[in-house]
Coordinates of N, CA, C and O in Angstrom, one line a residue:
M29 N -11.2 16.1 -29.7 CA -10.5 15.6 -30.9 C -9.2 15.1 -30.5 O -8.5 15.7 -29.7
H30 N -8.8 13.9 -31.0 CA -7.5 13.3 -30.7 C -6.5 13.8 -31.6 O -6.6 13.7 -32.8
V31 N -5.4 14.4 -31.1 CA -4.3 14.8 -31.9 C -3.1 14.0 -31.6 O -2.8 13.7 -30.4
G32 N -2.3 13.6 -32.6 CA -1.1 12.8 -32.4 C -1.0 11.7 -33.4 O -1.8 11.7 -34.4
K33 N -0.1 10.8 -33.2 CA 0.1 9.8 -34.3 C -1.0 8.7 -34.1 O -1.5 8.4 -33.0
Q34 N -1.5 8.3 -35.3 CA -2.5 7.2 -35.3 C -1.9 5.9 -35.1 O -0.7 5.6 -35.4
E35 N -2.6 5.0 -34.5 CA -2.2 3.6 -34.3 C -2.2 2.9 -35.6 O -3.1 3.0 -36.4
A36 N -1.2 2.1 -35.8 CA -1.2 1.3 -37.0 C -2.2 0.2 -36.9 O -2.2 -0.5 -35.9
K37 N -3.0 0.0 -37.9 CA -4.0 -1.1 -37.9 C -3.3 -2.4 -38.1 O -2.4 -2.6 -38.9
V38 N -3.8 -3.4 -37.4 CA -3.3 -4.8 -37.6 C -4.0 -5.3 -38.9 O -5.2 -5.2 -39.0
P39 N -3.2 -5.9 -39.7 CA -3.8 -6.5 -41.0 C -4.8 -7.5 -40.7 O -4.7 -8.3 -39.7
A40 N -5.9 -7.5 -41.4 CA -7.0 -8.4 -41.2 C -6.6 -9.8 -41.6 O -7.1 -10.8 -41.0
C41 N -5.8 -9.9 -42.7 CA -5.4 -11.2 -43.2 C -4.0 -11.2 -43.5 O -3.6 -11.0 -44.7
P42 N -3.1 -11.5 -42.6 CA -1.7 -11.5 -42.8 C -1.2 -12.6 -43.7 O -1.9 -13.7 -43.8
A43 N -0.1 -12.4 -44.4 CA 0.4 -13.5 -45.3 C 1.6 -14.2 -44.7 O 2.2 -13.6 -43.7
E44 N 2.0 -15.3 -45.2 CA 3.2 -16.0 -44.8 C 4.4 -15.3 -45.3 O 4.3 -14.6 -46.3
G45 N 5.5 -15.5 -44.7 CA 6.8 -14.9 -45.2 C 7.9 -15.9 -45.0 O 7.9 -16.8 -44.2
W46 N 8.9 -15.8 -45.9 CA 10.0 -16.6 -45.9 C 11.3 -15.8 -46.0 O 11.4 -14.8 -46.7
L47 N 12.3 -16.2 -45.2 CA 13.6 -15.5 -45.3 C 14.7 -16.6 -45.4 O 14.5 -17.7 -44.8
G48 N 15.8 -16.3 -46.1 CA 16.8 -17.3 -46.2 C 18.2 -16.6 -46.4 O 18.3 -15.5 -46.8
D49 N 19.2 -17.4 -46.1 CA 20.6 -16.9 -46.3 C 21.4 -17.8 -47.2 O 22.6 -17.7 -47.2
G50 N 20.7 -18.7 -47.9 CA 21.4 -19.6 -48.8 C 21.7 -20.9 -48.2 O 21.8 -21.9 -48.9
R51 N 21.7 -21.0 -46.9 CA 21.9 -22.3 -46.2 C 20.8 -22.5 -45.2 O 20.4 -23.7 -45.0
Q52 N 20.3 -21.5 -44.5 CA 19.2 -21.6 -43.6 C 18.0 -20.9 -44.1 O 18.1 -19.9 -44.8
V53 N 16.8 -21.3 -43.6 CA 15.5 -20.8 -44.0 C 14.6 -20.6 -42.8 O 14.6 -21.4 -41.9
L54 N 13.9 -19.5 -42.8 CA 12.8 -19.3 -41.8 C 11.5 -19.1 -42.5 O 11.4 -18.4 -43.5
H55 N 10.5 -19.7 -42.0 CA 9.1 -19.6 -42.5 C 8.3 -19.0 -41.4 O 8.2 -19.6 -40.3
F56 N 7.7 -17.9 -41.7 CA 6.8 -17.2 -40.7 C 5.3 -17.4 -41.2 O 5.0 -17.0 -42.3
K57 N 4.5 -18.0 -40.3 CA 3.1 -18.3 -40.7 C 2.2 -17.9 -39.5 O 2.3 -18.3 -38.4
P58 N 1.3 -17.0 -39.8 CA 0.3 -16.5 -38.8 C -0.6 -17.7 -38.4 O -1.0 -18.5 -39.2
V59 N -0.7 -17.9 -37.1 CA -1.6 -18.9 -36.5 C -2.7 -18.4 -35.7 O -3.8 -19.0 -35.6
V60 N -2.5 -17.3 -35.0 CA -3.5 -16.6 -34.2 C -3.5 -15.1 -34.7 O -2.4 -14.5 -34.6
W61 N -4.6 -14.6 -35.2 CA -4.6 -13.2 -35.6 C -5.9 -12.6 -35.4 O -6.9 -12.8 -36.2
D62 N -6.1 -12.0 -34.2 CA -7.3 -11.2 -34.0 C -6.9 -9.9 -33.4 O -5.8 -9.6 -33.3
R63 N -7.9 -9.2 -32.9 CA -7.7 -7.8 -32.5 C -6.8 -7.8 -31.2 O -6.1 -6.8 -31.0
W64 N -6.9 -8.8 -30.4 CA -6.2 -8.8 -29.1 C -4.9 -9.5 -29.1 O -4.1 -9.3 -28.2
R65 N -4.7 -10.4 -30.0 CA -3.6 -11.3 -30.0 C -3.1 -11.7 -31.4 O -4.0 -12.1 -32.2
Q66 N -1.9 -11.5 -31.7 CA -1.3 -12.0 -33.0 C -0.1 -12.8 -32.7 O 0.8 -12.4 -32.0
E67 N -0.1 -14.0 -33.2 CA 1.0 -15.0 -33.0 C 1.3 -15.6 -34.3 O 0.5 -15.9 -35.2
L68 N 2.6 -15.9 -34.5 CA 3.1 -16.5 -35.7 C 3.9 -17.8 -35.3 O 4.6 -17.8 -34.3
E69 N 3.8 -18.8 -36.2 CA 4.6 -20.0 -36.0 C 5.8 -19.8 -36.9 O 5.7 -19.4 -38.1
V70 N 7.0 -19.9 -36.3 CA 8.3 -19.7 -37.1 C 9.0 -21.1 -37.1 O 9.3 -21.6 -36.1
T71 N 9.2 -21.5 -38.3 CA 9.9 -22.8 -38.5 C 11.2 -22.6 -39.2 O 11.3 -21.8 -40.2
S72 N 12.2 -23.2 -38.7 CA 13.6 -23.0 -39.3 C 14.0 -24.3 -39.9 O 13.6 -25.4 -39.5
G73 N 14.7 -24.2 -41.0 CA 15.2 -25.3 -41.8 C 16.6 -25.0 -42.2 O 17.0 -23.9 -42.3
E74 N 17.3 -26.1 -42.6 CA 18.7 -26.0 -43.0 C 18.9 -26.9 -44.2 O 18.5 -28.1 -44.2
W75 N 19.4 -26.3 -45.3 CA 19.7 -27.0 -46.5 C 20.9 -28.0 -46.3 O 21.9 -27.6 -45.8
L76 N 20.7 -29.2 -46.7 CA 21.8 -30.2 -46.6 C 22.0 -30.6 -48.1 O 21.1 -30.6 -48.9
S77 N 23.3 -31.0 -48.4 CA 23.6 -31.4 -49.7 C 22.8 -32.6 -50.2 O 22.5 -33.5 -49.4
D78 N 22.4 -32.6 -51.4 CA 21.7 -33.6 -52.1 C 20.3 -33.9 -51.5 O 19.7 -35.0 -51.6
E79 N 19.7 -32.9 -50.8 CA 18.3 -33.0 -50.3 C 17.4 -32.1 -51.1 O 17.7 -31.0 -51.4
P80 N 16.2 -32.6 -51.4 CA 15.3 -31.8 -52.2 C 14.6 -30.6 -51.4 O 14.1 -29.7 -52.0
A81 N 14.6 -30.7 -50.1 CA 14.1 -29.6 -49.3 C 14.9 -29.5 -48.0 O 15.6 -30.4 -47.6
P82 N 14.8 -28.3 -47.4 CA 15.6 -28.2 -46.1 C 15.1 -29.1 -45.0 O 14.0 -29.5 -45.0
L83 N 16.1 -29.5 -44.2 CA 15.8 -30.3 -43.0 C 15.1 -29.3 -42.0 O 15.7 -28.3 -41.6
L84 N 13.9 -29.7 -41.5 CA 13.3 -28.8 -40.6 C 13.9 -29.0 -39.2 O 14.0 -30.2 -38.7
K85 N 14.3 -27.9 -38.6 CA 15.1 -28.0 -37.3 C 14.3 -27.6 -36.1 O 14.5 -28.2 -35.1
R86 N 13.5 -26.6 -36.2 CA 12.8 -26.1 -35.0 C 11.5 -25.4 -35.4 O 11.5 -24.7 -36.4
R87 N 10.5 -25.5 -34.6 CA 9.3 -24.8 -34.8 C 8.9 -24.1 -33.4 O 9.0 -24.8 -32.4
Q88 N 8.6 -22.8 -33.5 CA 8.2 -22.1 -32.3 C 7.1 -21.1 -32.6 O 6.9 -20.7 -33.7
Q89 N 6.3 -20.8 -31.6 CA 5.2 -19.8 -31.7 C 5.7 -18.6 -31.0 O 6.0 -18.6 -29.8
L90 N 5.7 -17.5 -31.8 CA 6.1 -16.2 -31.3 C 5.0 -15.1 -31.4 O 4.2 -15.2 -32.2
S91 N 5.1 -14.2 -30.5 CA 4.2 -13.0 -30.6 C 4.5 -12.3 -31.9 O 5.6 -12.4 -32.4
R92 N 3.6 -11.5 -32.3 CA 3.9 -10.7 -33.5 C 5.1 -9.8 -33.3 O 6.0 -9.7 -34.2
Q93 N 5.2 -9.2 -32.1 CA 6.4 -8.3 -31.8 C 7.7 -9.1 -31.9 O 8.7 -8.7 -32.5
Q94 N 7.7 -10.3 -31.3 CA 8.9 -11.2 -31.3 C 9.3 -11.6 -32.8 O 10.4 -11.6 -33.1
A95 N 8.2 -11.9 -33.5 CA 8.5 -12.3 -34.9 C 9.0 -11.2 -35.8 O 9.9 -11.3 -36.6
L96 N 8.5 -10.0 -35.6 CA 9.0 -8.8 -36.3 C 10.4 -8.5 -35.9 O 11.2 -8.2 -36.8
E97 N 10.8 -8.7 -34.6 CA 12.1 -8.4 -34.2 C 13.1 -9.5 -34.8 O 14.2 -9.1 -35.3
L98 N 12.7 -10.7 -34.9 CA 13.5 -11.8 -35.5 C 13.7 -11.4 -37.0 O 14.8 -11.6 -37.5
W99 N 12.6 -11.0 -37.7 CA 12.7 -10.7 -39.1 C 13.7 -9.6 -39.3 O 14.5 -9.7 -40.1
R100 N 13.6 -8.5 -38.5 CA 14.5 -7.3 -38.6 C 15.9 -7.7 -38.4 O 16.8 -7.3 -39.1
Q101 N 16.1 -8.6 -37.3 CA 17.5 -9.0 -37.0 C 18.1 -9.8 -38.2 O 19.2 -9.5 -38.6
R102 N 17.3 -10.8 -38.7 CA 17.9 -11.6 -39.8 C 18.1 -10.7 -41.1 O 19.1 -10.9 -41.7
R103 N 17.2 -9.8 -41.3 CA 17.4 -8.9 -42.5 C 18.7 -8.1 -42.3 O 19.5 -7.9 -43.3
S104 N 19.0 -7.6 -41.1 CA 20.2 -6.8 -40.8 C 21.5 -7.7 -41.0 O 22.6 -7.2 -41.2
E105 N 21.3 -9.0 -40.9 CA 22.4 -9.9 -41.0 C 22.6 -10.4 -42.5 O 23.5 -11.2 -42.7
G106 N 21.8 -9.9 -43.4 CA 21.9 -10.2 -44.8 C 21.0 -11.2 -45.3 O 21.0 -11.6 -46.5
W107 N 20.1 -11.7 -44.5 CA 19.0 -12.7 -45.0 C 18.1 -11.9 -45.9 O 17.9 -10.7 -45.7
A108 N 17.5 -12.6 -46.9 CA 16.7 -12.0 -47.8 C 15.4 -12.8 -48.0 O 15.3 -14.0 -47.8
P109 N 14.3 -12.1 -48.3 CA 13.0 -12.8 -48.6 C 13.2 -13.8 -49.7 O 14.0 -13.5 -50.7
C110 N 12.6 -14.9 -49.6 CA 12.8 -15.9 -50.7 C 11.4 -16.6 -50.9 O 10.5 -16.4 -50.2
A111 N 11.4 -17.4 -52.0 CA 10.2 -18.2 -52.3 C 10.0 -19.3 -51.3 O 11.0 -19.7 -50.6
P112 N 8.8 -19.8 -51.2 CA 8.6 -21.0 -50.3 C 9.6 -22.1 -50.6 O 9.8 -22.4 -51.7
Q113 N 10.1 -22.7 -49.5 CA 11.2 -23.7 -49.6 C 10.7 -25.1 -49.4 O 11.4 -26.1 -49.6
W114 N 9.4 -25.3 -48.9 CA 8.8 -26.6 -48.6 C 7.3 -26.4 -48.6 O 6.8 -25.3 -48.4
Q115 N 6.7 -27.5 -48.7 CA 5.2 -27.5 -48.6 C 4.8 -27.9 -47.2 O 5.2 -29.0 -46.8
P116 N 4.1 -27.1 -46.5 CA 3.7 -27.5 -45.2 C 2.8 -28.7 -45.2 O 2.1 -28.9 -46.2
P117 N 2.8 -29.6 -44.2 CA 1.9 -30.7 -44.2 C 0.5 -30.3 -44.2 O 0.1 -29.3 -43.6
Q118 N -0.3 -31.1 -44.9 CA -1.8 -30.8 -45.0 C -2.5 -31.4 -43.8 O -2.0 -32.5 -43.3
P119 N -3.5 -30.8 -43.3 CA -4.2 -31.4 -42.2 C -4.9 -32.7 -42.6 O -5.2 -32.9 -43.7
P120 N -5.0 -33.6 -41.6 CA -5.6 -34.9 -42.0 C -7.1 -34.7 -42.5 O -7.8 -33.9 -42.0
R121 N -7.4 -35.6 -43.5 CA -8.8 -35.5 -44.0 C -9.7 -36.4 -43.2 O -9.3 -37.5 -42.7
H122 N -10.8 -35.9 -42.9 CA -11.8 -36.6 -42.2 C -12.7 -37.5 -43.1 O -13.1 -36.9 -44.1
V123 N -12.9 -38.7 -42.8 CA -13.7 -39.6 -43.6 C -15.0 -39.7 -42.8 O -15.1 -40.1 -41.7
F124 N -16.1 -39.4 -43.5 CA -17.4 -39.5 -42.9 C -18.1 -40.8 -43.4 O -18.2 -41.0 -44.6
W125 N -18.5 -41.6 -42.5 CA -19.2 -42.8 -42.8 C -20.7 -42.6 -42.9 O -21.3 -41.8 -42.1
R126 N -21.3 -43.2 -43.8 CA -22.8 -43.1 -43.9 C -23.5 -44.3 -43.4 O -23.0 -45.4 -43.3

């Protein structure tokens, strides 16, 4: 019998997350999520005056651990969860010829 703390289970279907500080925004989006590897794409944006959406500045792929650390760091700096700030681009549609 195994005694001790149980391992936390990795969510089967993680959700996207957004953080902002009023001027800058981070979008966390799971891109690889399986039993052996979890990675998130983190996109940063910055609000500019008179713009309908933030200017996208940087996109990077982080491990789950790195993304969690970034989330905790920003929260400790006063960033707060926020609503989605832009619509991600849709994948191209394939046209099938008959």
